[in-house]
Amino acid sequence: MTAPRSALSLLAAVLCLTTLCMAPRPAQGETIDDAYRGALKAYYAGNFDDAIKRLERLSALPMHHEDLFYNLGCAYFRKGELGKAIFNFERALTLDPGFEDARFNLETARSMVRQKVKDVLKGVAGETFWGSLLRKLTLGSWWWLFIALWWLTLGVLYGLRFVKPGPARAGLIAVNTLLAILALSSGLLLAGKIQAGRGLKEGIVLPEKVAVREGPDASARTTFKLHAGLKVQLKAESPGWRRIRLANGLEGWIPRGDLGILERQADPCRRP
């Protein structure tokens, strides 16, 4: 087990339990810490149902924070509800892509799902390389990377005016070409990040198993089944139902409550 973080409160550090899932960390800030106190106490006492109830109540408020979702994911993980654990670790990473504890626990939960079930449909699990790359950085980080590469490209290009023909100039031209390619690539990824934030909605399958139907009706024919923790795209909604698309292009309808939606907008209560 990874050692507790230094950011953990004294109470959390003393009560930290040995577990495959890293122990949850308290939220930063006195007000949020007070709101978490009862939930954390229930968690460390092994009363995961009560911890989940309290944390879910907090998550319903317009004050989302990555630590809240991380703790909620840990509670669901300890209870064995891997779909909801994965959903909440993903929510934490949506707010803070650099949250390594959440990423570790997410991979741990996904590994446990893979040990329990085997995908019959090809190309269902996972996400594209570009989608995974976009999630590595926040929108602001992609902006800074693009601007930095752009100015470096212009700087090297300007410097070429003062370098005489020869090996040094040839080397600078090669470097400038590489920087230009990187700047263009980061610009395209930045555009993709902006577009994804505007239009694309993704969700996580919550139940251990869910039947995907041809239409938004319980009597509609089942076309295939999905397992907990699978990431899908949300394409449409109908009363009580959601239409989803898999990574391999298959589509269908599942009950509304069986899909947790990943919100992409920035939250004012994120820690800096």
PDB file of N, CA, C and O in Angstrom, residues 26-40 54 58:
ATOM      1  N   PRO A  26      -8.682  13.809   3.190  1.00  0.00           N
ATOM      2  CA  PRO A  26      -9.685  14.810   3.505  1.00  0.00           C
ATOM      3  C   PRO A  26      -9.573  15.983   2.560  1.00  0.00           C
ATOM      4  O   PRO A  26      -8.518  16.242   2.010  1.00  0.00           O
ATOM      5  N   ALA A  27     -10.647  16.694   2.379  1.00  0.00           N
ATOM      6  CA  ALA A  27     -10.625  17.868   1.525  1.00  0.00           C
ATOM      7  C   ALA A  27      -9.791  18.954   2.169  1.00  0.00           C
ATOM      8  O   ALA A  27      -9.639  19.015   3.378  1.00  0.00           O
ATOM      9  N   GLN A  28      -9.231  19.833   1.340  1.00  0.00           N
ATOM     10  CA  GLN A  28      -8.413  20.921   1.841  1.00  0.00           C
ATOM     11  C   GLN A  28      -9.306  22.118   2.115  1.00  0.00           C
ATOM     12  O   GLN A  28     -10.107  22.502   1.302  1.00  0.00           O
ATOM     13  N   GLY A  29      -9.172  22.735   3.254  1.00  0.00           N
ATOM     14  CA  GLY A  29     -10.008  23.874   3.613  1.00  0.00           C
ATOM     15  C   GLY A  29     -10.885  23.515   4.791  1.00  0.00           C
ATOM     16  O   GLY A  29     -11.483  22.454   4.839  1.00  0.00           O
ATOM     17  N   GLU A  30     -10.982  24.416   5.753  1.00  0.00           N
ATOM     18  CA  GLU A  30     -11.678  24.121   7.000  1.00  0.00           C
ATOM     19  C   GLU A  30     -13.151  23.811   6.779  1.00  0.00           C
ATOM     20  O   GLU A  30     -13.684  22.877   7.359  1.00  0.00           O
ATOM     21  N   THR A  31     -13.826  24.557   5.949  1.00  0.00           N
ATOM     22  CA  THR A  31     -15.260  24.353   5.755  1.00  0.00           C
ATOM     23  C   THR A  31     -15.558  22.986   5.155  1.00  0.00           C
ATOM     24  O   THR A  31     -16.417  22.255   5.642  1.00  0.00           O
ATOM     25  N   ILE A  32     -14.834  22.620   4.117  1.00  0.00           N
ATOM     26  CA  ILE A  32     -15.043  21.327   3.485  1.00  0.00           C
ATOM     27  C   ILE A  32     -14.623  20.202   4.427  1.00  0.00           C
ATOM     28  O   ILE A  32     -15.268  19.156   4.484  1.00  0.00           O
ATOM     29  N   ASP A  33     -13.565  20.422   5.180  1.00  0.00           N
ATOM     30  CA  ASP A  33     -13.109  19.403   6.129  1.00  0.00           C
ATOM     31  C   ASP A  33     -14.175  19.127   7.179  1.00  0.00           C
ATOM     32  O   ASP A  33     -14.398  17.979   7.565  1.00  0.00           O
ATOM     33  N   ASP A  34     -14.845  20.177   7.625  1.00  0.00           N
ATOM     34  CA  ASP A  34     -15.935  19.992   8.591  1.00  0.00           C
ATOM     35  C   ASP A  34     -17.073  19.185   7.976  1.00  0.00           C
ATOM     36  O   ASP A  34     -17.658  18.322   8.637  1.00  0.00           O
ATOM     37  N   ALA A  35     -17.381  19.467   6.733  1.00  0.00           N
ATOM     38  CA  ALA A  35     -18.473  18.754   6.058  1.00  0.00           C
ATOM     39  C   ALA A  35     -18.134  17.279   5.854  1.00  0.00           C
ATOM     40  O   ALA A  35     -19.009  16.423   5.857  1.00  0.00           O
ATOM     41  N   TYR A  36     -16.835  16.990   5.691  1.00  0.00           N
ATOM     42  CA  TYR A  36     -16.408  15.608   5.480  1.00  0.00           C
ATOM     43  C   TYR A  36     -16.250  14.811   6.771  1.00  0.00           C
ATOM     44  O   TYR A  36     -16.127  13.592   6.738  1.00  0.00           O
ATOM     45  N   ARG A  37     -16.196  15.481   7.895  1.00  0.00           N
ATOM     46  CA  ARG A  37     -15.799  14.814   9.141  1.00  0.00           C
ATOM     47  C   ARG A  37     -16.623  13.561   9.437  1.00  0.00           C
ATOM     48  O   ARG A  37     -16.085  12.496   9.745  1.00  0.00           O
ATOM     49  N   GLY A  38     -17.938  13.698   9.334  1.00  0.00           N
ATOM     50  CA  GLY A  38     -18.802  12.543   9.614  1.00  0.00           C
ATOM     51  C   GLY A  38     -18.595  11.415   8.621  1.00  0.00           C
ATOM     52  O   GLY A  38     -18.581  10.237   8.990  1.00  0.00           O
ATOM     53  N   ALA A  39     -18.411  11.785   7.333  1.00  0.00           N
ATOM     54  CA  ALA A  39     -18.216  10.760   6.309  1.00  0.00           C
ATOM     55  C   ALA A  39     -16.897  10.031   6.509  1.00  0.00           C
ATOM     56  O   ALA A  39     -16.829   8.801   6.403  1.00  0.00           O
ATOM     57  N   LEU A  40     -15.843  10.766   6.818  1.00  0.00           N
ATOM     58  CA  LEU A  40     -14.543  10.139   7.036  1.00  0.00           C
ATOM     59  C   LEU A  40     -14.553   9.244   8.276  1.00  0.00           C
ATOM     60  O   LEU A  40     -13.959   8.166   8.281  1.00  0.00           O
ATOM     61  N   ARG A  54     -23.428   9.964   3.217  1.00  0.00           N
ATOM     62  CA  ARG A  54     -23.029  11.328   3.555  1.00  0.00           C
ATOM     63  C   ARG A  54     -22.309  12.016   2.389  1.00  0.00           C
ATOM     64  O   ARG A  54     -22.559  13.178   2.082  1.00  0.00           O
ATOM     65  N   LEU A  58     -23.277  15.315  -0.077  1.00  0.00           N
ATOM     66  CA  LEU A  58     -22.397  16.444  -0.368  1.00  0.00           C
ATOM     67  C   LEU A  58     -22.224  16.643  -1.875  1.00  0.00           C
ATOM     68  O   LEU A  58     -22.174  17.775  -2.366  1.00  0.00           O
TER      69      LEU A  58
END
